[in-house]
Amino acid sequence: MQILRYIVHIWEDYEKEMNKKFPEISRRKGFKHPPVLPIVYYEGKQRWTSPLDILLEIMARIYRALLYNMGIPEEETEKAVATIKERKKARLFENVPKNFEADRKKAEKADIRKEFTIYRYVNKLLKSQKTESEIIASLASGFLLEREEAERALKKVLEEDT
């Protein structure tokens, strides 16, 4: 029920925005709400236990609705949906990792490496007598950071060195 409430809230916001731009447009006969595709992402420690057949059926129904809404001919739509349903026989999810812990550890290592690289880079710039503004600009462009992120990174390095 909570997902339904979220979808209705999205539609209500959409209506308000459209009515601001085009007064009373939502009262017109041809007014349509955008499709909303709810996705629930499970990241728990326990293994996912729900049968994947249910997930495939839901995907097929959503896909069918989207294709119909896009004006794809019924025959093509049903053929595409049948392809999804056939996939369950071919084990659609056989390559999906069962344990995300290794991916999490890789991401953590990458973050640590990035922080260390930034630390070394900031210290190098500090030794070369760069101003804080120059360092922030260099961090933002060199590491594709927003200005605020670059400021936080510089502040962190300065705090660690004191």
JSON list of C-alpha atoms in Angstrom, two decimals:
[
{"chain": "A", "resi": 1, "resn": "MET", "atom": "CA", "xyz": [0.00, 0.00, 0.00]},
{"chain": "A", "resi": 2, "resn": "GLN", "atom": "CA", "xyz": [2.90, 2.35, 0.73]},
{"chain": "A", "resi": 3, "resn": "ILE", "atom": "CA", "xyz": [4.14, 2.10, -2.86]},
{"chain": "A", "resi": 4, "resn": "LEU", "atom": "CA", "xyz": [0.67, 2.99, -4.12]},
{"chain": "A", "resi": 5, "resn": "ARG", "atom": "CA", "xyz": [0.67, 6.06, -1.86]},
{"chain": "A", "resi": 6, "resn": "TYR", "atom": "CA", "xyz": [4.05, 7.09, -3.30]},
{"chain": "A", "resi": 7, "resn": "ILE", "atom": "CA", "xyz": [2.76, 6.73, -6.85]},
{"chain": "A", "resi": 8, "resn": "VAL", "atom": "CA", "xyz": [-0.38, 8.77, -6.09]},
{"chain": "A", "resi": 9, "resn": "HIS", "atom": "CA", "xyz": [1.79, 11.45, -4.47]},
{"chain": "A", "resi": 10, "resn": "ILE", "atom": "CA", "xyz": [3.98, 11.60, -7.60]},
{"chain": "A", "resi": 11, "resn": "TRP", "atom": "CA", "xyz": [0.87, 11.97, -9.75]},
{"chain": "A", "resi": 12, "resn": "GLU", "atom": "CA", "xyz": [-0.57, 14.69, -7.52]},
{"chain": "A", "resi": 13, "resn": "ASP", "atom": "CA", "xyz": [2.70, 16.65, -7.69]},
{"chain": "A", "resi": 14, "resn": "TYR", "atom": "CA", "xyz": [2.75, 16.22, -11.45]},
{"chain": "A", "resi": 15, "resn": "GLU", "atom": "CA", "xyz": [-0.81, 17.55, -11.72]},
{"chain": "A", "resi": 16, "resn": "LYS", "atom": "CA", "xyz": [0.04, 20.58, -9.59]},
{"chain": "A", "resi": 17, "resn": "GLU", "atom": "CA", "xyz": [3.11, 21.38, -11.70]},
{"chain": "A", "resi": 18, "resn": "MET", "atom": "CA", "xyz": [1.22, 21.00, -14.96]},
{"chain": "A", "resi": 19, "resn": "ASN", "atom": "CA", "xyz": [-1.66, 23.16, -13.68]},
{"chain": "A", "resi": 20, "resn": "LYS", "atom": "CA", "xyz": [0.85, 25.87, -12.72]},
{"chain": "A", "resi": 21, "resn": "LYS", "atom": "CA", "xyz": [2.29, 25.86, -16.24]},
{"chain": "A", "resi": 22, "resn": "PHE", "atom": "CA", "xyz": [-1.03, 25.37, -18.03]},
{"chain": "A", "resi": 23, "resn": "PRO", "atom": "CA", "xyz": [-4.03, 26.34, -15.87]},
{"chain": "A", "resi": 24, "resn": "GLU", "atom": "CA", "xyz": [-6.78, 23.70, -15.63]},
{"chain": "A", "resi": 25, "resn": "ILE", "atom": "CA", "xyz": [-4.93, 21.31, -17.99]},
{"chain": "A", "resi": 26, "resn": "SER", "atom": "CA", "xyz": [-5.57, 18.33, -15.70]},
{"chain": "A", "resi": 27, "resn": "ARG", "atom": "CA", "xyz": [-9.34, 18.75, -16.21]},
{"chain": "A", "resi": 28, "resn": "ARG", "atom": "CA", "xyz": [-9.05, 18.23, -19.95]},
{"chain": "A", "resi": 29, "resn": "LYS", "atom": "CA", "xyz": [-10.14, 14.92, -21.42]},
{"chain": "A", "resi": 30, "resn": "GLY", "atom": "CA", "xyz": [-6.75, 14.15, -23.01]},
{"chain": "A", "resi": 31, "resn": "PHE", "atom": "CA", "xyz": [-4.69, 14.82, -19.87]},
{"chain": "A", "resi": 32, "resn": "LYS", "atom": "CA", "xyz": [-2.51, 11.84, -18.95]},
{"chain": "A", "resi": 33, "resn": "HIS", "atom": "CA", "xyz": [-0.38, 11.13, -15.95]},
{"chain": "A", "resi": 34, "resn": "PRO", "atom": "CA", "xyz": [3.12, 9.83, -16.59]},
{"chain": "A", "resi": 35, "resn": "PRO", "atom": "CA", "xyz": [3.81, 6.15, -16.01]},
{"chain": "A", "resi": 36, "resn": "VAL", "atom": "CA", "xyz": [5.49, 5.42, -12.69]},
{"chain": "A", "resi": 37, "resn": "LEU", "atom": "CA", "xyz": [7.57, 2.28, -12.45]},
{"chain": "A", "resi": 38, "resn": "PRO", "atom": "CA", "xyz": [7.97, 1.32, -8.79]},
{"chain": "A", "resi": 39, "resn": "ILE", "atom": "CA", "xyz": [11.09, -0.67, -8.08]},
{"chain": "A", "resi": 40, "resn": "VAL", "atom": "CA", "xyz": [11.83, -2.29, -4.74]},
{"chain": "A", "resi": 41, "resn": "TYR", "atom": "CA", "xyz": [15.51, -2.97, -4.24]},
{"chain": "A", "resi": 42, "resn": "TYR", "atom": "CA", "xyz": [16.37, -5.56, -1.59]},
{"chain": "A", "resi": 43, "resn": "GLU", "atom": "CA", "xyz": [19.75, -5.25, 0.09]},
{"chain": "A", "resi": 44, "resn": "GLY", "atom": "CA", "xyz": [19.25, -7.28, 3.24]},
{"chain": "A", "resi": 45, "resn": "LYS", "atom": "CA", "xyz": [21.76, -9.66, 4.75]},
{"chain": "A", "resi": 46, "resn": "GLN", "atom": "CA", "xyz": [19.46, -12.68, 4.38]},
{"chain": "A", "resi": 47, "resn": "ARG", "atom": "CA", "xyz": [19.15, -14.27, 0.97]},
{"chain": "A", "resi": 48, "resn": "TRP", "atom": "CA", "xyz": [16.16, -13.23, -1.17]},
{"chain": "A", "resi": 49, "resn": "THR", "atom": "CA", "xyz": [13.57, -15.97, -0.79]},
{"chain": "A", "resi": 50, "resn": "SER", "atom": "CA", "xyz": [10.65, -14.86, -2.97]},
{"chain": "A", "resi": 51, "resn": "PRO", "atom": "CA", "xyz": [10.20, -16.89, -6.14]},
{"chain": "A", "resi": 52, "resn": "LEU", "atom": "CA", "xyz": [11.61, -15.17, -9.22]},
{"chain": "A", "resi": 53, "resn": "ASP", "atom": "CA", "xyz": [8.61, -16.31, -11.29]},
{"chain": "A", "resi": 54, "resn": "ILE", "atom": "CA", "xyz": [6.52, -13.68, -9.52]},
{"chain": "A", "resi": 55, "resn": "LEU", "atom": "CA", "xyz": [9.09, -11.01, -10.35]},
{"chain": "A", "resi": 56, "resn": "LEU", "atom": "CA", "xyz": [9.13, -12.08, -14.01]},
{"chain": "A", "resi": 57, "resn": "GLU", "atom": "CA", "xyz": [5.34, -11.95, -14.19]},
{"chain": "A", "resi": 58, "resn": "ILE", "atom": "CA", "xyz": [5.33, -8.46, -12.72]},
{"chain": "A", "resi": 59, "resn": "MET", "atom": "CA", "xyz": [8.03, -7.36, -15.17]},
{"chain": "A", "resi": 60, "resn": "ALA", "atom": "CA", "xyz": [6.02, -8.77, -18.06]},
{"chain": "A", "resi": 61, "resn": "ARG", "atom": "CA", "xyz": [2.86, -6.93, -16.98]},
{"chain": "A", "resi": 62, "resn": "ILE", "atom": "CA", "xyz": [4.69, -3.64, -16.54]},
{"chain": "A", "resi": 63, "resn": "TYR", "atom": "CA", "xyz": [6.42, -4.07, -19.88]},
{"chain": "A", "resi": 64, "resn": "ARG", "atom": "CA", "xyz": [3.09, -4.82, -21.58]},
{"chain": "A", "resi": 65, "resn": "ALA", "atom": "CA", "xyz": [1.48, -1.70, -20.07]},
{"chain": "A", "resi": 66, "resn": "LEU", "atom": "CA", "xyz": [4.40, 0.50, -21.13]},
{"chain": "A", "resi": 67, "resn": "LEU", "atom": "CA", "xyz": [4.39, -0.83, -24.68]},
{"chain": "A", "resi": 68, "resn": "TYR", "atom": "CA", "xyz": [0.63, -0.38, -25.03]},
{"chain": "A", "resi": 69, "resn": "ASN", "atom": "CA", "xyz": [0.93, 3.13, -23.67]},
{"chain": "A", "resi": 70, "resn": "MET", "atom": "CA", "xyz": [3.64, 3.91, -26.25]},
{"chain": "A", "resi": 71, "resn": "GLY", "atom": "CA", "xyz": [1.27, 2.86, -29.03]},
{"chain": "A", "resi": 72, "resn": "ILE", "atom": "CA", "xyz": [3.17, -0.29, -30.04]},
{"chain": "A", "resi": 73, "resn": "PRO", "atom": "CA", "xyz": [0.85, -2.62, -32.00]},
{"chain": "A", "resi": 74, "resn": "GLU", "atom": "CA", "xyz": [-0.73, -5.36, -29.90]},
{"chain": "A", "resi": 75, "resn": "GLU", "atom": "CA", "xyz": [0.91, -8.20, -31.84]},
{"chain": "A", "resi": 76, "resn": "GLU", "atom": "CA", "xyz": [4.42, -6.77, -31.33]},
{"chain": "A", "resi": 77, "resn": "THR", "atom": "CA", "xyz": [3.69, -6.04, -27.67]},
{"chain": "A", "resi": 78, "resn": "GLU", "atom": "CA", "xyz": [2.52, -9.57, -26.94]},
{"chain": "A", "resi": 79, "resn": "LYS", "atom": "CA", "xyz": [5.53, -11.02, -28.76]},
{"chain": "A", "resi": 80, "resn": "ALA", "atom": "CA", "xyz": [7.88, -8.91, -26.62]},
{"chain": "A", "resi": 81, "resn": "VAL", "atom": "CA", "xyz": [6.07, -9.92, -23.42]},
{"chain": "A", "resi": 82, "resn": "ALA", "atom": "CA", "xyz": [6.25, -13.58, -24.43]},
{"chain": "A", "resi": 83, "resn": "THR", "atom": "CA", "xyz": [10.01, -13.18, -24.79]},
{"chain": "A", "resi": 84, "resn": "ILE", "atom": "CA", "xyz": [10.26, -12.04, -21.19]},
{"chain": "A", "resi": 85, "resn": "LYS", "atom": "CA", "xyz": [8.18, -14.98, -19.99]},
{"chain": "A", "resi": 86, "resn": "GLU", "atom": "CA", "xyz": [10.36, -17.41, -21.97]},
{"chain": "A", "resi": 87, "resn": "ARG", "atom": "CA", "xyz": [13.39, -16.03, -20.20]},
{"chain": "A", "resi": 88, "resn": "LYS", "atom": "CA", "xyz": [12.34, -17.57, -16.92]},
{"chain": "A", "resi": 89, "resn": "LYS", "atom": "CA", "xyz": [13.02, -20.94, -18.52]},
{"chain": "A", "resi": 90, "resn": "ALA", "atom": "CA", "xyz": [16.46, -19.68, -19.50]},
{"chain": "A", "resi": 91, "resn": "ARG", "atom": "CA", "xyz": [17.21, -18.62, -15.92]},
{"chain": "A", "resi": 92, "resn": "LEU", "atom": "CA", "xyz": [17.12, -14.89, -16.43]},
{"chain": "A", "resi": 93, "resn": "PHE", "atom": "CA", "xyz": [18.91, -14.17, -13.19]},
{"chain": "A", "resi": 94, "resn": "GLU", "atom": "CA", "xyz": [21.59, -16.84, -13.24]},
{"chain": "A", "resi": 95, "resn": "ASN", "atom": "CA", "xyz": [24.43, -14.30, -13.41]},
{"chain": "A", "resi": 96, "resn": "VAL", "atom": "CA", "xyz": [23.11, -12.07, -10.65]},
{"chain": "A", "resi": 97, "resn": "PRO", "atom": "CA", "xyz": [25.48, -12.23, -7.70]},
{"chain": "A", "resi": 98, "resn": "LYS", "atom": "CA", "xyz": [23.93, -13.83, -4.66]},
{"chain": "A", "resi": 99, "resn": "ASN", "atom": "CA", "xyz": [26.18, -12.00, -2.24]},
{"chain": "A", "resi": 100, "resn": "PHE", "atom": "CA", "xyz": [26.86, -8.29, -2.57]},
{"chain": "A", "resi": 101, "resn": "GLU", "atom": "CA", "xyz": [29.48, -8.23, 0.18]},
{"chain": "A", "resi": 102, "resn": "ALA", "atom": "CA", "xyz": [32.40, -8.48, -2.27]},
{"chain": "A", "resi": 103, "resn": "ASP", "atom": "CA", "xyz": [31.04, -5.54, -4.25]},
{"chain": "A", "resi": 104, "resn": "ARG", "atom": "CA", "xyz": [30.66, -3.51, -1.06]},
{"chain": "A", "resi": 105, "resn": "LYS", "atom": "CA", "xyz": [34.24, -4.24, -0.06]},
{"chain": "A", "resi": 106, "resn": "LYS", "atom": "CA", "xyz": [35.50, -3.21, -3.52]},
{"chain": "A", "resi": 107, "resn": "ALA", "atom": "CA", "xyz": [33.59, 0.06, -3.25]},
{"chain": "A", "resi": 108, "resn": "GLU", "atom": "CA", "xyz": [35.00, 0.72, 0.22]},
{"chain": "A", "resi": 109, "resn": "LYS", "atom": "CA", "xyz": [38.55, 0.05, -1.01]},
{"chain": "A", "resi": 110, "resn": "ALA", "atom": "CA", "xyz": [37.99, 2.38, -3.95]},
{"chain": "A", "resi": 111, "resn": "ASP", "atom": "CA", "xyz": [36.75, 5.12, -1.59]},
{"chain": "A", "resi": 112, "resn": "ILE", "atom": "CA", "xyz": [39.79, 4.67, 0.65]},
{"chain": "A", "resi": 113, "resn": "ARG", "atom": "CA", "xyz": [42.11, 4.81, -2.37]},
{"chain": "A", "resi": 114, "resn": "LYS", "atom": "CA", "xyz": [40.40, 7.96, -3.61]},
{"chain": "A", "resi": 115, "resn": "GLU", "atom": "CA", "xyz": [40.68, 9.61, -0.17]},
{"chain": "A", "resi": 116, "resn": "PHE", "atom": "CA", "xyz": [44.37, 8.71, 0.04]},
{"chain": "A", "resi": 117, "resn": "THR", "atom": "CA", "xyz": [45.02, 10.03, -3.47]},
{"chain": "A", "resi": 118, "resn": "ILE", "atom": "CA", "xyz": [43.22, 13.28, -2.61]},
{"chain": "A", "resi": 119, "resn": "TYR", "atom": "CA", "xyz": [45.23, 13.52, 0.62]},
{"chain": "A", "resi": 120, "resn": "ARG", "atom": "CA", "xyz": [48.53, 13.17, -1.23]},
{"chain": "A", "resi": 121, "resn": "TYR", "atom": "CA", "xyz": [47.43, 15.58, -3.95]},
{"chain": "A", "resi": 122, "resn": "VAL", "atom": "CA", "xyz": [46.34, 18.27, -1.46]},
{"chain": "A", "resi": 123, "resn": "ASN", "atom": "CA", "xyz": [49.62, 17.98, 0.44]},
{"chain": "A", "resi": 124, "resn": "LYS", "atom": "CA", "xyz": [51.54, 18.35, -2.80]},
{"chain": "A", "resi": 125, "resn": "LEU", "atom": "CA", "xyz": [49.57, 21.49, -3.65]},
{"chain": "A", "resi": 126, "resn": "LEU", "atom": "CA", "xyz": [50.05, 22.89, -0.15]},
{"chain": "A", "resi": 127, "resn": "LYS", "atom": "CA", "xyz": [53.81, 22.42, -0.45]},
{"chain": "A", "resi": 128, "resn": "SER", "atom": "CA", "xyz": [53.78, 24.28, -3.76]},
{"chain": "A", "resi": 129, "resn": "GLN", "atom": "CA", "xyz": [52.27, 27.32, -1.98]},
{"chain": "A", "resi": 130, "resn": "LYS", "atom": "CA", "xyz": [48.87, 27.13, -3.72]},
{"chain": "A", "resi": 131, "resn": "THR", "atom": "CA", "xyz": [46.05, 29.09, -2.11]},
{"chain": "A", "resi": 132, "resn": "GLU", "atom": "CA", "xyz": [43.03, 27.33, -0.68]},
{"chain": "A", "resi": 133, "resn": "SER", "atom": "CA", "xyz": [40.91, 28.62, -3.57]},
{"chain": "A", "resi": 134, "resn": "GLU", "atom": "CA", "xyz": [43.37, 27.21, -6.10]},
{"chain": "A", "resi": 135, "resn": "ILE", "atom": "CA", "xyz": [43.46, 23.87, -4.29]},
{"chain": "A", "resi": 136, "resn": "ILE", "atom": "CA", "xyz": [39.66, 23.68, -4.18]},
{"chain": "A", "resi": 137, "resn": "ALA", "atom": "CA", "xyz": [39.40, 24.50, -7.88]},
{"chain": "A", "resi": 138, "resn": "SER", "atom": "CA", "xyz": [42.07, 21.93, -8.70]},
{"chain": "A", "resi": 139, "resn": "LEU", "atom": "CA", "xyz": [40.35, 19.25, -6.60]},
{"chain": "A", "resi": 140, "resn": "ALA", "atom": "CA", "xyz": [36.98, 20.00, -8.17]},
{"chain": "A", "resi": 141, "resn": "SER", "atom": "CA", "xyz": [38.28, 19.71, -11.71]},
{"chain": "A", "resi": 142, "resn": "GLY", "atom": "CA", "xyz": [40.82, 16.92, -11.15]},
{"chain": "A", "resi": 143, "resn": "PHE", "atom": "CA", "xyz": [38.54, 14.62, -9.16]},
{"chain": "A", "resi": 144, "resn": "LEU", "atom": "CA", "xyz": [35.20, 15.69, -10.65]},
{"chain": "A", "resi": 145, "resn": "LEU", "atom": "CA", "xyz": [33.95, 16.95, -7.30]},
{"chain": "A", "resi": 146, "resn": "GLU", "atom": "CA", "xyz": [31.36, 19.60, -6.57]},
{"chain": "A", "resi": 147, "resn": "ARG", "atom": "CA", "xyz": [32.88, 22.70, -4.99]},
{"chain": "A", "resi": 148, "resn": "GLU", "atom": "CA", "xyz": [31.42, 21.81, -1.57]},
{"chain": "A", "resi": 149, "resn": "GLU", "atom": "CA", "xyz": [32.92, 18.31, -1.77]},
{"chain": "A", "resi": 150, "resn": "ALA", "atom": "CA", "xyz": [36.30, 19.78, -2.68]},
{"chain": "A", "resi": 151, "resn": "GLU", "atom": "CA", "xyz": [36.07, 22.19, 0.28]},
{"chain": "A", "resi": 152, "resn": "ARG", "atom": "CA", "xyz": [35.22, 19.30, 2.64]},
{"chain": "A", "resi": 153, "resn": "ALA", "atom": "CA", "xyz": [38.13, 17.24, 1.28]},
{"chain": "A", "resi": 154, "resn": "LEU", "atom": "CA", "xyz": [40.57, 20.12, 1.83]},
{"chain": "A", "resi": 155, "resn": "LYS", "atom": "CA", "xyz": [39.21, 20.76, 5.32]},
{"chain": "A", "resi": 156, "resn": "LYS", "atom": "CA", "xyz": [39.59, 17.06, 6.18]},
{"chain": "A", "resi": 157, "resn": "VAL", "atom": "CA", "xyz": [43.21, 17.00, 5.04]},
{"chain": "A", "resi": 158, "resn": "LEU", "atom": "CA", "xyz": [44.00, 20.19, 6.97]},
{"chain": "A", "resi": 159, "resn": "GLU", "atom": "CA", "xyz": [42.37, 18.78, 10.12]},
{"chain": "A", "resi": 160, "resn": "GLU", "atom": "CA", "xyz": [44.30, 15.51, 9.81]},
{"chain": "A", "resi": 161, "resn": "ASP", "atom": "CA", "xyz": [47.60, 17.34, 9.49]},
{"chain": "A", "resi": 162, "resn": "THR", "atom": "CA", "xyz": [47.09, 19.44, 12.63]}
]
